[in-house]
Short mmCIF file of C-alpha atoms and ligand atoms in Angstrom, two decimals:
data_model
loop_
_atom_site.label_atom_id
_atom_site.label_comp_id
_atom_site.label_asym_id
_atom_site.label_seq_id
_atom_site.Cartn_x
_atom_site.Cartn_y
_atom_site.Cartn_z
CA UNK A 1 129.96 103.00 96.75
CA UNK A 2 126.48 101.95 96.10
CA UNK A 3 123.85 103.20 93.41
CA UNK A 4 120.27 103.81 94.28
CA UNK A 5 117.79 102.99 91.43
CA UNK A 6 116.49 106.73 91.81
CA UNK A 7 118.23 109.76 92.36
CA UNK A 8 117.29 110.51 95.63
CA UNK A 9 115.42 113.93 96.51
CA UNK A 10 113.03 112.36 98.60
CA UNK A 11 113.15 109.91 101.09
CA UNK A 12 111.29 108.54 104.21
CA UNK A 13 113.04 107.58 107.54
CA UNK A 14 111.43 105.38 110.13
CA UNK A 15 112.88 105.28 113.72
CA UNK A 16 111.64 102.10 115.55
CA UNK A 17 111.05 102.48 119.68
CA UNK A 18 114.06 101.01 120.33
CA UNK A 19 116.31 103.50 118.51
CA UNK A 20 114.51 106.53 120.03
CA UNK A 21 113.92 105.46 123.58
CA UNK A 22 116.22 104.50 126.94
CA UNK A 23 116.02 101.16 127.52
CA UNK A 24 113.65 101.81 130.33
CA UNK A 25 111.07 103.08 128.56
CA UNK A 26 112.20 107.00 129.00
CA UNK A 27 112.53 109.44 125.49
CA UNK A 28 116.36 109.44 124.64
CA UNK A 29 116.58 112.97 123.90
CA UNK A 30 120.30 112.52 122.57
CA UNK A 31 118.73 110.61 119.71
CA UNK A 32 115.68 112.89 118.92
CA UNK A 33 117.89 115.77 118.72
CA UNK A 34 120.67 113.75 116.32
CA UNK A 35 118.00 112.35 114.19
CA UNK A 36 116.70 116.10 114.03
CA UNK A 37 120.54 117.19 113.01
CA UNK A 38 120.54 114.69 110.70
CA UNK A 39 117.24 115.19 108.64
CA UNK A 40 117.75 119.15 108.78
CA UNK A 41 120.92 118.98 107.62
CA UNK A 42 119.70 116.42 104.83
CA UNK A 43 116.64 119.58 103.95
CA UNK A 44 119.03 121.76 103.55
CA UNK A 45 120.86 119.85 100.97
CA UNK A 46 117.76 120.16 98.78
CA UNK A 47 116.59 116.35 99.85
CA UNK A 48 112.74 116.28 101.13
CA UNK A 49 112.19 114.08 104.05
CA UNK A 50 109.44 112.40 105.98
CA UNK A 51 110.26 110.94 109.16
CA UNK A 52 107.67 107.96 110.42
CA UNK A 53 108.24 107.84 114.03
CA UNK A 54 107.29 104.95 116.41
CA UNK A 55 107.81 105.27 120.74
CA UNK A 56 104.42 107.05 121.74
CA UNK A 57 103.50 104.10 123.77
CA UNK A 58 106.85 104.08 125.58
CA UNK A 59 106.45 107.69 126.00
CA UNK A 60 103.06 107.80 127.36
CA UNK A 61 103.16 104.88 129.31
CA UNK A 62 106.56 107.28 131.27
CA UNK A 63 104.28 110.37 131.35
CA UNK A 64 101.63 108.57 133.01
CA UNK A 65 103.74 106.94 135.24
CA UNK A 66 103.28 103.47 134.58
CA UNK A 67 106.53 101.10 135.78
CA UNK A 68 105.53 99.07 132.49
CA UNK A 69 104.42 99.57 128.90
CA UNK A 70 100.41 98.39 129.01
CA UNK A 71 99.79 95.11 127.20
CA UNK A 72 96.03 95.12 126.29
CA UNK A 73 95.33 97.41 123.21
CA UNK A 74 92.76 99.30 124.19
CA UNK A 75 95.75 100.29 127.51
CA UNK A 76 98.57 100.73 124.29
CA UNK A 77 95.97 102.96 122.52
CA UNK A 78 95.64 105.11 125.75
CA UNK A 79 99.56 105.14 125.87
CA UNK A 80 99.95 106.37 122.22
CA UNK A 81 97.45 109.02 122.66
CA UNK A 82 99.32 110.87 125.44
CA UNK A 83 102.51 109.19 124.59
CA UNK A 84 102.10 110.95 121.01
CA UNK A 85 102.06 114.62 122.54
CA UNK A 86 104.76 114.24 124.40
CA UNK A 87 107.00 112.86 121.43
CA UNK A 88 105.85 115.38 119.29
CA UNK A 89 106.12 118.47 121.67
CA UNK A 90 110.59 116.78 121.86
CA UNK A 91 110.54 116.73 117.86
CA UNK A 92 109.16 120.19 117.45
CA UNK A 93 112.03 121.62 120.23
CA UNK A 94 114.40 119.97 118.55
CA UNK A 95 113.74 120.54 114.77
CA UNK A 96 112.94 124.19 115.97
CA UNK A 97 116.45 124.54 116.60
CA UNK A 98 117.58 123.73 113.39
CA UNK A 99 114.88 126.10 111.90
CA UNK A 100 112.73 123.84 110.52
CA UNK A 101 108.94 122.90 112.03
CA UNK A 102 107.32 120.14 112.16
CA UNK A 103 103.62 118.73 111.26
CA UNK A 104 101.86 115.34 112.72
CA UNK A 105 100.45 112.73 110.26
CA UNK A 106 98.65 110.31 111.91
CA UNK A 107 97.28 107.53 108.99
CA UNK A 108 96.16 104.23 108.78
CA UNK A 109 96.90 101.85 105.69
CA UNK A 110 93.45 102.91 103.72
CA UNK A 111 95.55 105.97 102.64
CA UNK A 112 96.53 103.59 100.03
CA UNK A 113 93.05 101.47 100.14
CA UNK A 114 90.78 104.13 99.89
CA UNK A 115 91.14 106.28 96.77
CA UNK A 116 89.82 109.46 98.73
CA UNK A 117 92.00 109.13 101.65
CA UNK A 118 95.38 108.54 99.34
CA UNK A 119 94.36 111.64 97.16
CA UNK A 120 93.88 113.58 100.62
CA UNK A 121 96.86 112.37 102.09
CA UNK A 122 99.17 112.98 99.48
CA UNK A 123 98.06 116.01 99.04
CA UNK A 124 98.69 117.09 103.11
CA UNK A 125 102.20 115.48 102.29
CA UNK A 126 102.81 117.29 99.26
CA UNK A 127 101.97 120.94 100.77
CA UNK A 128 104.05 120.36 103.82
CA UNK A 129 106.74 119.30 101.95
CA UNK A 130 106.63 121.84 99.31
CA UNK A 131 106.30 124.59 102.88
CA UNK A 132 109.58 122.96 103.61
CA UNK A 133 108.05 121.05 106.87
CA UNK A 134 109.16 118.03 108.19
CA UNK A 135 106.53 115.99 107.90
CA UNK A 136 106.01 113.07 111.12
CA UNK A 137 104.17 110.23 110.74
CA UNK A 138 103.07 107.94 113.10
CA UNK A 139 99.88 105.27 112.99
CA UNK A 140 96.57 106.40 113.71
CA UNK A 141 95.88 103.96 117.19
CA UNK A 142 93.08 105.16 117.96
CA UNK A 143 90.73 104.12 115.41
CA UNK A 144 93.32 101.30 113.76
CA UNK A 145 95.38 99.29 116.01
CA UNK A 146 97.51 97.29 112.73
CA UNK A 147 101.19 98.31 113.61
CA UNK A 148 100.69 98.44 117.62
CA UNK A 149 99.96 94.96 117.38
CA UNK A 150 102.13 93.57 114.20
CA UNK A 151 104.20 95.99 113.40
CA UNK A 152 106.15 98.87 114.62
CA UNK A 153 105.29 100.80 111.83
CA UNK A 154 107.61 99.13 109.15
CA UNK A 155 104.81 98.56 107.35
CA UNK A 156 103.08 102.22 107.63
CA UNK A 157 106.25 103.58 106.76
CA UNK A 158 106.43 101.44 103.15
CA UNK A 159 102.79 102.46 102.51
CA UNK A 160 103.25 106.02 103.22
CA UNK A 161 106.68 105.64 101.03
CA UNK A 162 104.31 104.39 98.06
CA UNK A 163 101.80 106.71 98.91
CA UNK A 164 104.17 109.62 98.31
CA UNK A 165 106.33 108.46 95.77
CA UNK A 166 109.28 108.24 97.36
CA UNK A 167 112.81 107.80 96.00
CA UNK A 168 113.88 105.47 99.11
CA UNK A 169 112.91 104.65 102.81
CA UNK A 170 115.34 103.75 105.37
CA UNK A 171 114.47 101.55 108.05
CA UNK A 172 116.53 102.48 111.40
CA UNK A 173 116.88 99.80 114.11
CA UNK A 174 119.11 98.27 116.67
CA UNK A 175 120.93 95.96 113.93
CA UNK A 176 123.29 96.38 111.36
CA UNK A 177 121.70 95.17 109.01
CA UNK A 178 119.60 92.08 107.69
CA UNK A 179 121.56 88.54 108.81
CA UNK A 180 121.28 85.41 107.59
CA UNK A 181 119.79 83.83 110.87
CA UNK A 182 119.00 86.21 113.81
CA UNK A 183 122.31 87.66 114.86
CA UNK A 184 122.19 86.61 118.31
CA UNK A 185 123.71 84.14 116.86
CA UNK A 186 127.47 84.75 116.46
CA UNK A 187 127.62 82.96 113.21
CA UNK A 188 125.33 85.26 111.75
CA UNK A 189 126.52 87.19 108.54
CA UNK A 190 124.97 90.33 107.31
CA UNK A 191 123.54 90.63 103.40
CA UNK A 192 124.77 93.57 102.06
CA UNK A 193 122.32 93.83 99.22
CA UNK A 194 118.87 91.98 98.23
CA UNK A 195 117.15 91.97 95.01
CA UNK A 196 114.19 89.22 95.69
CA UNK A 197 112.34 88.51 98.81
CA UNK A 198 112.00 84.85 98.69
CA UNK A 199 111.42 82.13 100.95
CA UNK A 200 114.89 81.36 101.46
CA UNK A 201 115.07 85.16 102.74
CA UNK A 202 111.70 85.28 104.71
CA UNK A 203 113.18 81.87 106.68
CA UNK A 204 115.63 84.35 108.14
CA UNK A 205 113.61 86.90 109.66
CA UNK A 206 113.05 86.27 113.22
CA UNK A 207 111.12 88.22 115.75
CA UNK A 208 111.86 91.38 117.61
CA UNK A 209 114.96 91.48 119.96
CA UNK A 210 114.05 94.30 123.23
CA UNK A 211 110.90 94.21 125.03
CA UNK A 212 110.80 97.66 122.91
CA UNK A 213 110.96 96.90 119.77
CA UNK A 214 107.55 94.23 117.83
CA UNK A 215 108.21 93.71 114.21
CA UNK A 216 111.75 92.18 114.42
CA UNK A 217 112.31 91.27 110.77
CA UNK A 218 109.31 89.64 109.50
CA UNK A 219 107.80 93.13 109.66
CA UNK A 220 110.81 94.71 107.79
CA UNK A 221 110.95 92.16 105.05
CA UNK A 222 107.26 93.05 104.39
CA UNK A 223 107.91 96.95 104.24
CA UNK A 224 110.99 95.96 101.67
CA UNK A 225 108.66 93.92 99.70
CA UNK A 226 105.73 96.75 99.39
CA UNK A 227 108.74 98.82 98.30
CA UNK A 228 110.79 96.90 95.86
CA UNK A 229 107.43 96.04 94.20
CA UNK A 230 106.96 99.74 93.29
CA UNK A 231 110.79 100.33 92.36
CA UNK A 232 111.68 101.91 95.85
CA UNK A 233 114.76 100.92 97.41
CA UNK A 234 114.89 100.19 101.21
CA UNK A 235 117.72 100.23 103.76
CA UNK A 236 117.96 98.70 106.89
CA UNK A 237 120.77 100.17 108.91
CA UNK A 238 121.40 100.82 112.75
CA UNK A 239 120.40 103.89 114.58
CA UNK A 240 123.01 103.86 116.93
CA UNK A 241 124.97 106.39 115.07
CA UNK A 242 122.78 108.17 113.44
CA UNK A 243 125.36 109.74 110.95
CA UNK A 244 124.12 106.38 109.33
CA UNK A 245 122.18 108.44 107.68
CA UNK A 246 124.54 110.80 105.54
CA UNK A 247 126.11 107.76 105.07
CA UNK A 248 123.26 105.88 103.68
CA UNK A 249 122.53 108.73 101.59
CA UNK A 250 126.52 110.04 100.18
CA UNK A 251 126.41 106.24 98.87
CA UNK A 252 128.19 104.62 101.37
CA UNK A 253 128.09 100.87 102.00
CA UNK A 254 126.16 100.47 105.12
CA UNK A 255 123.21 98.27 106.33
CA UNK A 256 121.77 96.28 103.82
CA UNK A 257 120.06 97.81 101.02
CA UNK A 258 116.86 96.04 99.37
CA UNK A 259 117.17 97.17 95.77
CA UNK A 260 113.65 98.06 93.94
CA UNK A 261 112.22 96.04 91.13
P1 ADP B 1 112.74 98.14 115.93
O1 ADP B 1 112.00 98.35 117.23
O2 ADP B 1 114.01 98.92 115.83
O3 ADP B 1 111.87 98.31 114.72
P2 ADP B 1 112.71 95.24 116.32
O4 ADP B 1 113.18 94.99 117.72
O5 ADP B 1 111.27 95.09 116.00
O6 ADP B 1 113.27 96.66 115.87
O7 ADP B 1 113.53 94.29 115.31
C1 ADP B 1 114.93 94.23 115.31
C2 ADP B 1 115.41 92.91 115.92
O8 ADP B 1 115.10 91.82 115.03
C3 ADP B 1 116.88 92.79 116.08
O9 ADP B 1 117.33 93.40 117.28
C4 ADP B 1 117.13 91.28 116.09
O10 ADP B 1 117.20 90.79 117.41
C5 ADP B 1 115.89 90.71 115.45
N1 ADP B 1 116.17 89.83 114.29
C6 ADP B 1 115.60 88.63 114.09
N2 ADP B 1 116.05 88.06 112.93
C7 ADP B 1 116.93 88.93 112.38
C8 ADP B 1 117.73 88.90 111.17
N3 ADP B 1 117.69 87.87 110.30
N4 ADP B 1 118.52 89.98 110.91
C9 ADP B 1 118.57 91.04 111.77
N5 ADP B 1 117.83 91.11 112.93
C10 ADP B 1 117.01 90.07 113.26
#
């Protein structure tokens, strides 16, 4: 069993594209209403969450009927914005029937910048939470484009996990884990626990593996090193069973956890 460096009563989960949409390009309602299982069931043991939720491009670039997700910005930014309805309108069904509702943060990284925008955004945070309302967060594309074109919002989802004090973020993806060397490779062995993000680590983050997914791990390292600087811990753990997450949280030993300064 493993031991966070906080107790944890409130925590941020971030679902990458990949891990909430068909491989296609189509919402994977299965997932959006496990994930919502999941993170109600984790409310009602007392433990505040904040979901940060990527996949409105691949959702509005489906609702608009495009065979392919757009590849100029200002096209992704079109995608989000109709993409980002839709996404929400399947998280509100689903968290509905758990009984809890949901609210829309849309940020960009000045809400830790900008001393006016972190005091107003924490304080939209801290009212929904303390309402009992899932708060979801995604990137505000239309007037910052940062994690559309770097990111995947690993990063947003460390800022927002500073921003709001949180006790631990877990990063969900289509891997285990962090390897030592992309795990395409079979050779590749998984790190069960960091404590320093060196260069020795960074030189085995490659990119992103599904035309879905745009971080891949260089992104992630950077999210567990905006963490672990402020004493958050960070996990990295696969969505494809999303009971990862009462795992992740009971203590278990899964994914690999990057343990907070
Ligand atoms: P998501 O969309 O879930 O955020 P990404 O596709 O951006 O995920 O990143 C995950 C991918 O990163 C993995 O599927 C894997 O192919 C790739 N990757 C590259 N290097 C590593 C590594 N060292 N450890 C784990 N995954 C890696």
């Amino acid at each position: 069993m493993r031991k966070f460096s906080n107790e944890l009563k409130r925590i941020v989960i971030k679902v990458g594209s990949s891990s909430i949409t068909h491989e296609g390009g189509e919402v994977n309602l299965e997932r959006i209403w496990d994930l919502a299982w999941e993170i109600s069931n984790l409310k009602n043991q007392g433990i505040d969450v904040v979901l940060v939720s990527s996949g409105a491009i691949a959702a509005g670039a489906k609702r608009m009927g495009f065979t392919e997700r757009p590849k100029d910005i200002s096209g992704k930014q079109a995608a989000a914005s109709v993409g980002q309805v839709a996404l929400m309108q399947t998280y509100s069904r689903a968290f509905s029937e758990f009984n809890y509702a949901v609210g829309q943060i849309l940020v960009t990284k000045h809400i830790i910048t900008d001393p006016v925008m972190n005091e107003n955004a924490r304080n939209t945070f801290n009212e929904l939470i303390e309402l009992n309302v899932v708060p979801i967060v995604n990137e505000n594309d239309t007037i910052s484009t940062y994690e559309i074109q770097f990111g995947d919002n690993d990063t947003l989802s460390a800022l927002v996990s500073v921003a709001i004090e949180a006790d631990l973020l877990i990063l969900l993806s289509d891997v285990d884990g962090f390897y030592d060397r992309n795990p395409s490779d079979p050779e590749a062995i998984m790190m069960k626990e960091i404590c320093t993000i060196d260069d020795e680590v960074r030189s085995c983050a490659g990119g992103a593996g599904t035309s879905v997914g745009t971080g891949g791990m260089v992104t992630k390292l950077n999210a567990a090193s905006i963490c672990m600087e402020q004493g958050i811990d960070m996990v990295l753990a696969n969505s494809k069973d999303l009971k990862v997450l009462r795992s992740i949280v009971k203590g278990e030993d899964v994914g690999t956890l990057f343990r907070g300064e």
